[in-house]
Short mmCIF file of C-alpha atoms in Angstrom, two decimals:
data_model
loop_
_atom_site.label_atom_id
_atom_site.label_comp_id
_atom_site.label_asym_id
_atom_site.label_seq_id
_atom_site.Cartn_x
_atom_site.Cartn_y
_atom_site.Cartn_z
CA MET M 120 135.98 89.15 66.20
CA ARG M 121 135.01 91.78 69.10
CA PRO M 122 131.49 92.45 70.44
CA SER M 123 129.32 95.08 68.65
CA ARG M 124 129.38 98.72 70.48
CA ALA M 125 126.28 100.59 70.20
CA PHE M 126 126.82 104.79 70.00
CA SER M 127 125.63 107.76 68.75
CA ARG M 128 127.74 110.59 67.89
CA SER M 129 128.43 113.59 64.99
CA CYS M 130 131.41 115.33 64.09
CA ILE M 131 132.54 117.95 60.90
CA ALA M 132 132.82 115.60 57.64
CA PRO M 133 136.54 114.82 57.58
CA PRO M 134 137.26 116.27 54.52
CA LEU M 135 135.56 119.91 55.87
CA GLN M 136 137.76 119.44 58.84
CA ALA M 137 140.88 119.32 56.74
CA TRP M 138 139.60 122.49 54.99
CA LEU M 139 139.22 124.21 58.33
CA ASP M 140 142.67 123.30 59.56
CA ARG M 141 144.29 125.02 56.82
CA GLY M 142 142.86 127.94 57.21
CA GLY M 143 139.64 127.77 55.18
CA THR M 144 136.10 128.86 56.14
CA VAL M 145 132.54 127.48 55.68
CA GLU M 146 131.25 129.81 53.51
CA GLY M 147 134.10 129.14 51.15
CA TRP M 148 134.09 125.13 51.04
CA LEU M 149 130.13 125.47 50.07
CA ASN M 150 131.03 127.59 47.23
CA GLY M 151 127.37 127.87 46.74
CA ARG M 152 126.70 124.29 47.07
CA THR M 153 123.90 123.11 50.01
CA PRO M 154 125.05 121.95 52.92
CA LEU M 155 123.57 118.22 53.64
CA ILE M 156 124.18 115.94 56.75
CA SER M 157 125.58 112.43 56.13
CA TYR M 158 123.14 110.30 58.05
CA ALA M 159 124.44 106.42 58.51
CA ARG M 160 122.96 103.78 60.71
CA ILE M 161 123.77 99.94 61.47
CA SER M 162 121.47 97.32 63.28
CA ALA M 163 124.91 95.52 64.54
CA ASP M 164 129.12 96.51 62.97
CA ARG M 165 131.07 93.45 64.18
CA LEU M 166 133.50 93.81 61.68
CA THR M 167 137.39 94.60 63.06
CA GLY M 168 138.06 97.77 63.78
CA ASP M 169 135.80 100.76 64.65
CA ALA M 170 132.32 101.04 62.64
CA ILE M 171 132.97 99.86 59.60
CA GLY M 172 129.68 100.07 58.35
CA VAL M 173 128.90 103.44 58.94
CA GLY M 174 132.22 104.16 57.26
CA ARG M 175 131.43 103.19 54.02
CA GLN M 176 127.87 104.44 54.28
CA HIS M 177 129.38 107.98 54.92
CA ARG M 178 132.30 107.63 52.12
CA ASN M 179 128.97 106.95 49.74
CA ASN M 180 127.14 109.39 51.02
CA THR M 181 129.47 112.20 50.68
CA ARG M 182 130.03 110.92 46.64
CA ASN M 183 125.75 110.77 46.07
CA ALA M 184 125.56 114.53 47.61
CA GLU M 185 128.15 115.44 45.16
CA LEU M 186 125.77 114.72 42.38
CA HIS M 187 122.85 117.11 43.29
CA GLY M 188 125.11 120.36 43.68
CA CYS M 189 125.20 119.69 47.54
CA VAL M 190 128.35 118.59 49.74
CA VAL M 191 128.38 116.92 53.04
CA VAL M 192 128.71 118.76 56.12
CA MET M 193 128.80 116.92 59.25
CA HIS M 194 128.68 113.26 59.69
CA TYR M 195 125.74 111.90 62.32
CA GLU M 196 125.79 108.24 62.95
CA ASP M 197 123.98 105.28 65.15
CA ASN M 198 125.57 102.78 65.21
CA ASN M 199 124.29 99.04 66.16
CA LEU M 200 120.86 100.96 67.00
CA THR M 201 117.82 99.33 64.96
CA ALA M 202 115.21 102.12 63.78
CA ALA M 203 112.40 99.47 64.07
CA LYS M 204 111.57 98.95 67.37
CA ARG M 205 109.69 102.02 69.14
CA GLU M 206 111.93 101.62 72.57
CA VAL M 207 114.93 102.27 70.70
CA ILE M 208 116.07 105.84 71.00
CA ARG M 209 118.54 107.14 68.19
CA PRO M 210 120.08 110.01 69.63
CA ALA M 211 121.67 111.20 66.60
CA PHE M 212 118.73 110.64 64.47
CA ARG M 213 117.21 112.90 67.05
CA GLN M 214 119.69 115.76 67.12
CA MET M 215 119.81 115.64 63.15
CA CYS M 216 115.97 116.50 63.15
CA THR M 217 117.29 119.53 65.59
CA ASP M 218 119.61 120.81 63.79
CA ILE M 219 117.59 120.57 60.38
CA THR M 220 114.99 122.24 62.27
CA HIS M 221 117.17 125.19 62.89
CA GLY M 222 118.70 125.23 59.64
CA ARG M 223 122.47 124.66 61.99
CA GLU M 224 124.49 122.48 63.78
CA GLU M 225 123.56 123.56 67.27
CA GLU M 226 127.25 123.71 68.73
CA THR M 227 129.56 124.86 65.67
CA GLY M 228 126.70 127.08 63.52
CA ILE M 229 127.44 125.14 60.52
CA PRO M 230 124.56 125.73 58.13
CA VAL M 231 122.44 122.03 57.17
CA ARG M 232 119.84 122.12 54.81
CA GLY M 233 118.75 118.19 54.88
CA CYS M 234 120.72 114.89 54.80
CA VAL M 235 121.86 111.96 52.47
CA ALA M 236 121.58 108.05 53.61
CA VAL M 237 122.21 105.11 51.47
CA GLU M 238 118.84 104.27 51.93
CA LYS M 239 115.76 105.64 53.53
CA GLU M 240 115.08 102.58 55.92
CA ARG M 241 118.31 103.73 57.38
CA VAL M 242 116.46 107.11 58.25
CA TYR M 243 113.56 105.85 58.85
CA ARG M 244 111.47 103.07 59.82
CA LEU M 245 108.81 103.99 62.18
CA PRO M 246 105.83 106.19 61.24
CA ARG M 247 106.76 108.55 63.95
CA ASP M 248 110.85 109.24 62.33
CA PHE M 249 109.23 109.61 59.16
CA ILE M 250 106.97 112.79 60.46
CA ALA M 251 110.02 113.58 62.70
CA LEU M 252 112.47 113.93 59.30
CA GLN M 253 109.09 115.63 57.04
CA ASP M 254 108.77 118.43 59.85
CA ALA M 255 112.28 119.32 60.04
CA LEU M 256 112.88 119.00 56.26
CA VAL M 257 109.55 121.84 55.98
CA MET M 258 110.43 123.96 58.70
CA VAL M 259 113.80 124.64 57.42
CA GLY M 260 112.37 125.55 54.10
CA ASP M 261 112.31 123.57 50.94
CA GLY M 262 114.71 120.64 53.07
CA VAL M 263 117.03 118.43 50.97
CA PHE M 264 116.48 114.87 51.13
CA ILE M 265 118.80 111.76 49.07
CA GLU M 266 118.16 107.93 48.98
CA ASP M 267 121.29 106.51 47.09
CA LYS M 268 121.65 108.95 44.32
CA ALA M 269 117.83 110.33 44.26
CA ILE M 270 116.37 113.51 45.64
CA LEU M 271 113.04 112.27 47.31
CA ASP M 272 110.27 115.03 47.89
CA LEU M 273 109.39 114.75 51.52
CA VAL M 274 108.60 118.36 51.99
CA ASN M 275 105.60 118.15 49.60
CA ASP M 276 104.38 114.15 50.27
CA ASP M 277 100.90 113.93 50.85
CA GLY M 278 100.92 111.40 53.34
CA ILE M 279 101.48 108.32 50.89
CA GLY M 280 105.43 107.75 51.85
CA GLU M 281 103.97 108.28 56.15
CA ARG M 282 101.21 105.42 54.90
CA GLU M 283 103.69 103.05 53.39
CA VAL M 284 105.97 103.15 56.54
CA LYS M 285 103.04 102.24 58.45
CA LYS M 286 102.07 99.67 56.03
CA VAL M 287 105.45 98.21 56.27
CA GLY M 288 105.03 98.09 60.29
CA THR M 289 101.64 96.80 60.01
CA ARG M 290 102.74 93.86 57.74
CA THR M 291 105.98 93.22 59.95
CA ALA M 292 103.97 93.04 63.09
CA ARG M 293 101.52 90.68 61.35
CA ASN M 294 104.28 88.20 60.26
CA ALA M 295 105.81 88.25 63.44
CA ALA M 296 102.46 86.98 64.84
CA ASP M 297 101.64 84.53 61.95
CA ARG M 298 105.30 82.58 62.57
CA ALA M 299 105.21 82.98 66.25
CA GLU M 300 101.63 81.36 66.18
CA GLU M 301 103.00 78.71 63.59
CA GLY M 302 105.90 78.14 65.82
CA ARG M 303 108.39 79.02 62.80
CA ILE M 304 111.61 80.37 63.19
CA TYR M 305 112.13 83.98 63.19
CA GLY M 306 114.58 86.00 62.27
CA ALA M 307 117.13 87.17 64.90
CA PRO M 308 120.56 87.96 65.31
CA ARG M 309 122.75 84.57 66.31
CA ARG M 310 121.58 82.81 69.98
CA PHE M 311 124.15 81.57 71.64
CA GLY M 312 124.04 77.39 71.80
CA TRP M 313 122.34 77.65 67.98
CA LEU M 314 124.09 77.88 64.49
CA GLY M 315 123.85 81.12 62.38
CA ALA M 316 122.37 81.72 59.01
CA SER M 317 124.97 80.30 56.33
CA LYS M 318 124.92 79.89 52.36
CA ASP M 319 127.72 77.59 52.33
CA PRO M 320 126.12 75.48 53.23
CA VAL M 321 122.46 76.73 53.11
CA ARG M 322 121.25 77.01 56.52
CA VAL M 323 118.56 79.42 58.12
CA GLY M 324 120.05 80.86 61.73
CA ASN M 325 118.78 79.85 64.91
CA LYS M 326 117.48 76.45 63.99
CA HIS M 327 120.29 73.77 64.53
CA LYS M 328 122.22 73.22 67.61
CA ASP M 329 125.78 74.21 68.12
CA LEU M 330 127.17 71.27 69.60
CA GLU M 331 130.38 72.60 71.16
CA GLU M 332 127.96 75.35 72.63
CA TRP M 333 125.09 73.49 73.98
CA PRO M 334 126.35 71.80 77.01
CA HIS M 335 127.57 74.83 77.86
CA LEU M 336 124.08 76.54 77.80
CA ILE M 337 122.52 73.60 79.47
CA ASP M 338 125.19 73.67 82.61
CA MET M 339 123.97 77.86 83.40
CA ILE M 340 120.23 76.37 83.06
CA LYS M 341 120.84 73.54 85.79
CA ALA M 342 123.08 76.01 87.68
CA ARG M 343 120.78 78.76 87.88
CA TYR M 344 117.73 75.91 88.52
CA ALA M 345 120.04 74.58 91.47
CA GLY M 346 120.12 78.17 92.94
CA ARG M 347 123.83 79.38 91.55
CA SER M 348 123.77 82.84 91.55
CA TRP M 349 123.91 84.86 88.60
CA ARG M 350 127.41 86.20 89.13
CA GLY M 351 128.44 82.94 89.97
CA ILE M 352 127.54 81.10 86.94
CA THR M 353 128.66 84.15 84.71
CA ALA M 354 132.10 84.24 86.26
CA ASP M 355 132.28 79.95 85.47
CA MET M 356 131.34 80.54 81.68
CA ASN M 357 134.25 83.61 82.01
CA LYS M 358 136.27 81.32 83.45
CA LYS M 359 136.05 78.47 80.79
CA LYS M 360 137.31 81.41 78.52
CA VAL M 361 133.69 80.17 76.39
CA THR M 362 132.67 83.65 74.63
CA THR M 363 129.40 84.75 73.61
CA ALA M 364 127.70 84.27 70.69
CA ARG M 365 129.24 87.76 69.06
CA GLY M 366 132.43 87.08 70.66
CA GLY M 367 133.12 88.85 74.07
CA SER M 368 133.11 88.00 77.41
CA TRP M 369 129.95 87.14 79.22
CA SER M 370 128.06 89.77 82.05
CA GLU M 371 125.14 88.86 84.50
CA GLN M 372 122.71 90.53 82.37
CA ALA M 373 123.42 88.20 79.23
CA VAL M 374 123.62 85.17 81.40
CA LYS M 375 119.75 85.95 82.63
CA GLY M 376 118.69 87.06 79.18
CA LEU M 377 119.88 83.47 77.77
CA VAL M 378 118.60 81.44 80.02
CA THR M 379 115.42 83.32 80.60
CA ASN M 380 114.81 82.92 76.93
CA PRO M 381 111.73 79.87 76.29
CA ALA M 382 113.49 79.51 73.38
CA TRP M 383 116.07 76.61 75.15
CA TRP M 384 112.49 74.45 75.69
CA GLY M 385 110.67 75.46 72.62
CA GLY M 386 108.90 78.48 73.53
CA ARG M 387 108.45 82.01 72.12
CA VAL M 388 107.48 85.16 74.21
CA LEU M 389 104.89 87.78 71.89
CA ASN M 390 103.68 91.25 73.44
CA GLY M 391 104.70 89.90 76.75
CA LYS M 392 103.20 86.54 76.58
CA ILE M 393 104.11 82.88 76.07
CA VAL M 394 102.57 82.13 72.79
CA THR M 395 100.21 79.27 73.60
CA ASP M 396 97.69 77.38 71.05
CA PRO M 397 94.25 78.52 71.14
CA ARG M 398 92.49 75.58 71.54
CA THR M 399 94.69 73.67 74.19
CA GLY M 400 96.06 76.65 76.21
CA GLU M 401 99.50 75.01 75.64
CA PRO M 402 102.56 76.54 74.85
CA VAL M 403 103.42 76.04 71.16
CA ILE M 404 106.49 74.25 70.78
CA GLY M 405 109.19 76.10 67.81
CA ASP M 406 110.47 74.19 64.64
CA TRP M 407 113.86 74.53 65.62
CA GLU M 408 115.95 72.45 67.50
CA HIS M 409 115.66 72.68 71.47
CA ALA M 410 116.35 70.92 74.47
CA ASP M 411 115.27 67.13 75.28
CA GLU M 412 114.28 66.06 78.80
CA GLU M 413 115.60 62.56 78.77
CA ILE M 414 119.27 63.89 76.84
CA ASP M 415 119.88 67.31 78.32
CA GLY M 416 117.73 66.83 81.60
CA VAL M 417 115.69 70.42 81.44
CA THR M 418 112.16 71.04 81.29
CA TYR M 419 109.48 73.58 80.86
CA GLU M 420 108.88 73.06 84.38
CA MET M 421 112.48 74.05 85.29
CA TRP M 422 111.74 77.04 83.13
CA LYS M 423 109.00 78.40 84.92
CA CYS M 424 110.83 77.55 88.29
CA ILE M 425 113.76 79.84 87.60
CA MET M 426 111.09 82.40 86.34
CA THR M 427 109.86 83.29 89.76
CA GLY M 428 113.25 84.84 90.94
CA VAL M 429 113.24 86.81 87.97
CA GLN M 430 112.31 90.69 88.76
CA ALA M 431 112.92 92.82 86.42
CA ASN M 432 110.17 93.40 83.76
CA ARG M 433 111.92 93.04 80.69
CA LEU M 434 113.41 90.02 81.74
CA HIS M 435 110.12 88.11 82.69
CA ARG M 436 109.36 86.65 79.35
CA GLY M 437 105.69 86.60 79.85
CA MET M 438 105.74 85.14 83.08
CA LYS M 439 103.33 87.05 85.69
CA GLN M 440 104.88 89.33 88.48
CA ALA M 441 104.84 88.81 91.54
CA GLU M 442 102.45 91.36 93.97
CA GLY M 443 104.82 94.20 94.58
CA ALA M 444 107.64 93.20 92.47
CA ARG M 445 110.25 96.39 92.02
CA SER M 446 109.91 97.97 88.53
CA GLU M 447 113.33 98.47 86.49
CA GLY M 448 113.46 101.83 87.26
CA GLU M 449 112.86 101.29 91.09
CA LEU M 450 116.53 98.69 90.68
CA ARG M 451 118.46 101.72 89.34
CA THR M 452 117.52 103.99 91.80
CA ARG M 453 121.07 105.72 93.29
CA THR M 454 120.53 106.18 96.91
CA TYR M 455 124.38 106.84 97.35
CA LEU M 456 126.15 109.83 96.65
CA PHE M 457 129.24 108.21 94.37
CA SER M 458 127.78 105.16 93.64
CA GLY M 459 128.68 104.75 89.32
CA TYR M 460 131.72 107.13 89.51
CA LEU M 461 133.91 104.42 91.71
CA ARG M 462 135.74 102.37 90.26
CA CYS M 463 137.66 98.68 91.20
CA GLY M 464 141.21 98.71 91.25
CA ARG M 465 141.69 95.29 92.03
CA LEU M 466 143.05 92.44 89.25
CA ASN M 467 140.71 90.51 88.36
CA ASP M 468 140.77 86.78 87.22
CA PHE M 469 142.20 87.63 83.81
CA GLU M 470 145.19 89.46 85.88
CA GLU M 471 143.21 93.16 83.94
CA VAL M 472 142.48 95.92 86.24
CA CYS M 473 138.80 95.39 86.65
CA CYS M 474 137.72 99.24 86.48
CA SER M 475 133.63 97.81 87.15
CA GLN M 476 131.98 100.27 88.99
CA LEU M 477 131.00 100.22 92.56
CA SER M 478 127.52 100.28 93.88
CA GLY M 479 126.06 101.15 97.54
CA ASN M 480 125.21 98.37 99.94
CA LYS M 481 123.10 98.24 102.95
CA ALA M 482 125.23 97.15 105.75
CA THR M 483 123.00 94.11 107.59
CA GLY M 484 123.67 91.85 110.00
CA ARG M 485 127.15 91.89 112.32
CA ASN M 486 128.38 93.97 109.57
CA ALA M 487 125.66 96.91 110.42
CA LYS M 488 128.08 98.40 112.81
CA TYR M 489 130.64 99.00 110.40
CA GLY M 490 128.15 101.17 108.40
CA ASP M 491 126.87 100.99 104.93
CA TYR M 492 129.58 99.95 101.58
CA TYR M 493 130.72 100.65 98.64
CA ARG M 494 131.64 97.22 96.18
CA CYS M 495 133.00 95.57 93.47
CA GLY M 496 129.99 93.38 91.78
CA ASP M 497 131.76 91.93 89.14
CA ALA M 498 131.44 88.09 88.38
CA ASN M 499 135.55 87.46 87.69
CA CYS M 500 136.50 89.94 90.27
CA LYS M 501 137.28 89.21 93.81
CA GLY M 502 135.66 92.63 94.26
CA ILE M 503 137.19 95.42 96.46
CA GLY M 504 135.12 97.34 98.63
CA ARG M 505 134.87 100.76 101.37
CA ARG M 506 132.92 102.53 103.75
CA VAL M 507 130.48 104.73 102.41
CA ALA M 508 130.81 107.30 104.91
CA PRO M 509 135.08 107.65 104.41
CA VAL M 510 134.77 107.62 101.16
CA ASP M 511 132.06 110.47 100.83
CA GLU M 512 133.39 112.30 103.17
CA TYR M 513 137.02 112.44 101.60
CA LEU M 514 135.57 112.84 98.08
CA GLU M 515 132.56 115.37 98.88
CA GLY M 516 135.61 117.52 100.67
CA LEU M 517 137.48 117.11 97.21
CA VAL M 518 134.20 118.15 94.76
CA LEU M 519 133.97 121.23 97.29
CA ALA M 520 137.45 122.70 97.33
CA TYR M 521 137.86 121.55 93.33
CA LEU M 522 134.54 123.85 92.82
CA ASP M 523 135.55 126.70 94.83
CA ARG M 524 138.91 127.16 93.49
CA HIS M 525 137.41 126.89 89.41
CA PHE M 526 134.01 128.14 90.13
CA ALA M 527 133.65 130.35 92.74
CA GLY M 528 132.91 133.72 91.68
CA THR M 529 131.32 133.47 87.64
CA LYS M 530 128.76 134.54 86.87
CA SER M 531 125.74 132.62 86.31
CA ARG M 532 124.91 132.70 82.36
CA THR M 533 122.12 131.28 80.07
CA ILE M 534 122.42 130.75 76.68
CA PRO M 535 119.21 131.72 74.63
CA TRP M 536 117.23 129.06 72.81
CA ARG M 537 117.96 128.73 69.22
CA GLY M 538 114.57 128.40 68.13
CA LYS M 539 112.85 131.38 69.65
CA ALA M 540 112.19 133.07 66.69
CA LYS M 541 111.01 130.14 65.39
CA LEU M 542 108.15 128.99 67.69
CA ALA M 543 107.22 132.73 67.89
CA HIS M 544 106.54 132.69 63.87
CA LEU M 545 104.79 128.98 63.90
CA CYS M 546 102.34 130.37 66.99
CA LYS M 547 101.27 133.83 64.74
CA GLN M 548 100.88 131.27 61.58
CA ARG M 549 98.66 129.18 63.98
CA ARG M 550 96.71 131.84 64.76
CA ASP M 551 95.91 133.20 61.46
CA VAL M 552 94.90 130.37 60.05
CA GLU M 553 92.66 129.85 63.36
CA ASP M 554 91.67 133.68 62.38
CA SER M 555 90.62 132.87 58.86
CA VAL M 556 88.77 130.09 59.84
CA THR M 557 86.40 132.05 62.43
CA SER M 558 86.11 134.93 59.75
CA GLY M 559 84.39 132.34 57.28
CA GLU M 560 87.54 133.12 54.93
CA ALA M 561 88.64 129.84 54.77
CA HIS M 562 86.68 126.27 55.26
CA TRP M 563 87.83 124.06 58.20
CA SER M 564 88.31 121.00 55.83
CA ASP M 565 91.20 123.20 53.69
CA VAL M 566 93.41 123.92 56.78
CA GLN M 567 93.01 121.32 58.84
CA GLY M 568 95.85 118.97 57.65
CA LEU M 569 98.05 122.39 57.83
CA LEU M 570 97.25 123.08 61.40
CA THR M 571 97.79 119.18 62.30
CA ARG M 572 101.03 120.17 61.06
CA LEU M 573 101.42 123.41 62.74
CA ASN M 574 100.58 121.79 66.01
CA ARG M 575 102.93 119.14 66.17
CA ASN M 576 105.84 121.23 64.90
CA ILE M 577 104.61 123.67 68.27
CA GLU M 578 104.79 121.17 70.34
CA THR M 579 108.23 119.88 69.25
CA LEU M 580 109.84 122.99 69.55
CA GLU M 581 107.87 123.62 72.83
CA GLN M 582 109.32 120.57 73.78
CA GLU M 583 112.87 121.19 72.93
CA GLU M 584 112.56 124.87 74.55
CA THR M 585 112.02 123.02 77.81
CA ASP M 586 114.58 120.37 77.50
CA HIS M 587 117.17 123.39 76.26
CA LEU M 588 115.90 125.43 79.59
CA MET M 589 116.35 122.01 81.88
CA ALA M 590 119.93 121.88 80.36
CA GLU M 591 121.15 125.40 81.00
CA ALA M 592 120.01 125.04 84.51
CA ARG M 593 122.17 122.24 84.98
CA ARG M 594 125.20 123.73 83.63
CA ASN M 595 124.03 126.49 86.54
CA LEU M 596 124.21 124.78 89.20
CA LEU M 597 128.30 125.39 89.03
CA ARG M 598 127.91 128.86 87.84
CA GLY M 599 128.46 131.22 90.25
CA TRP M 600 129.34 128.96 93.12
CA LYS M 601 128.92 129.48 96.58
CA ARG M 602 129.29 126.53 99.03
CA GLU M 603 126.14 127.02 100.60
CA LYS M 604 124.74 126.40 97.51
CA TRP M 605 125.65 122.26 97.86
CA ASP M 606 123.71 121.96 101.15
CA ARG M 607 120.25 123.06 99.58
CA LEU M 608 121.12 120.58 96.67
CA GLU M 609 119.24 117.17 96.59
CA LEU M 610 121.02 114.27 95.99
CA GLU M 611 120.65 113.91 92.24
CA GLU M 612 121.64 117.10 92.01
CA LYS M 613 124.66 116.76 93.89
CA ARG M 614 125.38 113.84 92.04
CA ALA M 615 124.48 115.49 88.85
CA VAL M 616 126.99 118.29 89.89
CA ILE M 617 129.72 115.40 91.08
CA GLY M 618 129.51 114.25 87.23
CA GLN M 619 130.86 117.84 86.01
CA VAL M 620 133.90 117.42 87.27
CA ILE M 621 134.97 113.82 87.84
CA THR M 622 135.18 111.06 85.64
CA SER M 623 135.59 108.65 87.73
CA VAL M 624 137.38 107.48 91.40
CA VAL M 625 139.95 104.12 91.20
CA ILE M 626 139.69 102.66 94.32
CA VAL M 627 143.41 100.93 95.05
CA PRO M 628 143.25 97.89 96.80
CA ILE M 629 144.64 97.68 100.25
CA PRO M 630 148.39 96.76 100.41
CA GLU M 631 149.05 93.29 101.19
CA GLY M 632 150.40 93.24 105.24
CA VAL M 633 147.95 96.23 105.94
CA SER M 634 145.00 94.91 107.86
CA ASP M 635 141.20 95.73 106.36
CA LYS M 636 140.54 97.19 109.49
CA ALA M 637 143.23 99.68 109.34
CA PRO M 638 142.09 103.48 109.17
CA PHE M 639 140.68 104.79 106.12
CA ASP M 640 143.57 105.60 103.64
CA PRO M 641 142.59 108.13 101.00
CA ALA M 642 146.17 107.88 99.36
CA LEU M 643 144.15 104.64 97.90
CA LEU M 644 141.50 106.84 95.89
CA LYS M 645 142.64 107.98 92.28
CA VAL M 646 140.87 111.37 91.08
CA SER M 647 140.02 111.33 87.54
CA TRP M 648 139.06 114.94 86.71
CA ARG M 649 137.32 115.97 84.29
CA GLU M 650 139.31 117.99 81.22
CA LYS M 651 137.53 121.06 79.74
CA ARG M 652 136.54 120.83 76.10
CA THR M 653 138.08 123.02 73.41
CA ALA M 654 137.55 124.67 70.49
CA VAL M 655 138.14 123.01 66.97
CA SER M 656 139.38 125.33 64.28
CA GLY M 657 138.27 128.40 65.83
CA LEU M 658 134.33 126.93 65.85
CA PRO M 659 132.67 127.42 69.39
CA GLY M 660 133.44 123.32 69.72
CA ARG M 661 131.96 120.53 68.27
CA ARG M 662 129.97 117.41 69.82
CA ALA M 663 131.97 113.96 69.81
CA VAL M 664 129.72 112.29 71.46
CA ILE M 665 125.97 112.30 71.71
CA ALA M 666 125.17 109.28 73.77
#
């Protein structure tokens, strides 16, 4: 079983692509039919193969669209992404709403007038997503939404649909809180250390221990309590060939998430706090099998001790952060020019090329005289390292030479934003409505709903215009290239330029017999340059991957 992968992407529908490859046109393919986007989403696609779940949804969507004189022209999909959590962004859904708003897919220009899905919960479960889709269908003009084999009229929805979405969200949150306070098991993917749900025999997921996995979980907890590093624990698990609950290899983040989860001692976090009994203030112990102090030798107090060393906000599991603790965003800040682009070329413990990212490290102590260094931090690799200064100097020279050769003399060009006319039209509509209220032709109560929608639509388009201009500014970093431009760029701007011309740089280990104090050898750096995207079937291009 392979681990599930989260990704969002869109492409031309395969039947239409085949038609275009044979020399046909989009207009000929439509032949009067309404063009729709097939949207597919699945929270966890863990079947063998690539995205089987979303593939099945696309097949059903294609058949269902044809029942109503419509045809699928584009596939948009969010794989292994939930639609029920506000913090989870679904790039394909957002792009779909944007393209429906403008009536065309952005890169190919293929017309779209709505979408089809196997069920509306695949598309929206939060009120904000319902509103985003409804606004898009309204702005395109009587947009079409098909759920399974039925057309739903979201354009003329009077708010009942939105209220139902809010009601479901409120009911779900209330149910989760009630179950937490009662210590009952809550629905979630199977956790390592517990058995999953089963129909035969009938079994609730995450209630009973997995007797094979449980000892490994206890070992991880004890190792961390004893001061073992997350990296060391991760390496131990992978060396034992123990897989995660989804059948993959362990990462430091996965180990941290498991050891810091209070479920192993019977606790639970709700809204960032440990669920406690309001009468006693003690943690509520859940109705699932958990660690026993006499048998397993791990306790709630050990968990609290472990948590004192956890700094990441989302892993803090309800424990109060230490004063001045770094936030997750601060932890991710890049301070080295090529960190993230460098890859480890050493064979790891599994006799595979590691390919993990190298990160920049501050030189301290006796090594301070050698300067900062890049190093692989993979738990199952002995690691590879290089000093920052010679690596940056050599690669920066390559990048500048590449830019001089391919982009010097080119002209800056800003692609016009496609929504300018639509935004101007909506602004005029808003002024007309406001003028009608001022003149007494209309009463405020009669137009309040319309103005609310207009303001929301205008705000959405204004943000889209801002995003477009920022993207054009990034692209114009390369257009009209001049060498002196480089020195004026900030670190993040330089990294953005590098990302547009380089995909990765593999750092090859120093050959045997050569001292690690030998002079820097640039031949041990293997650069992969980013290929230019080519047009497909005479169209301007197509979006292969959104995120």
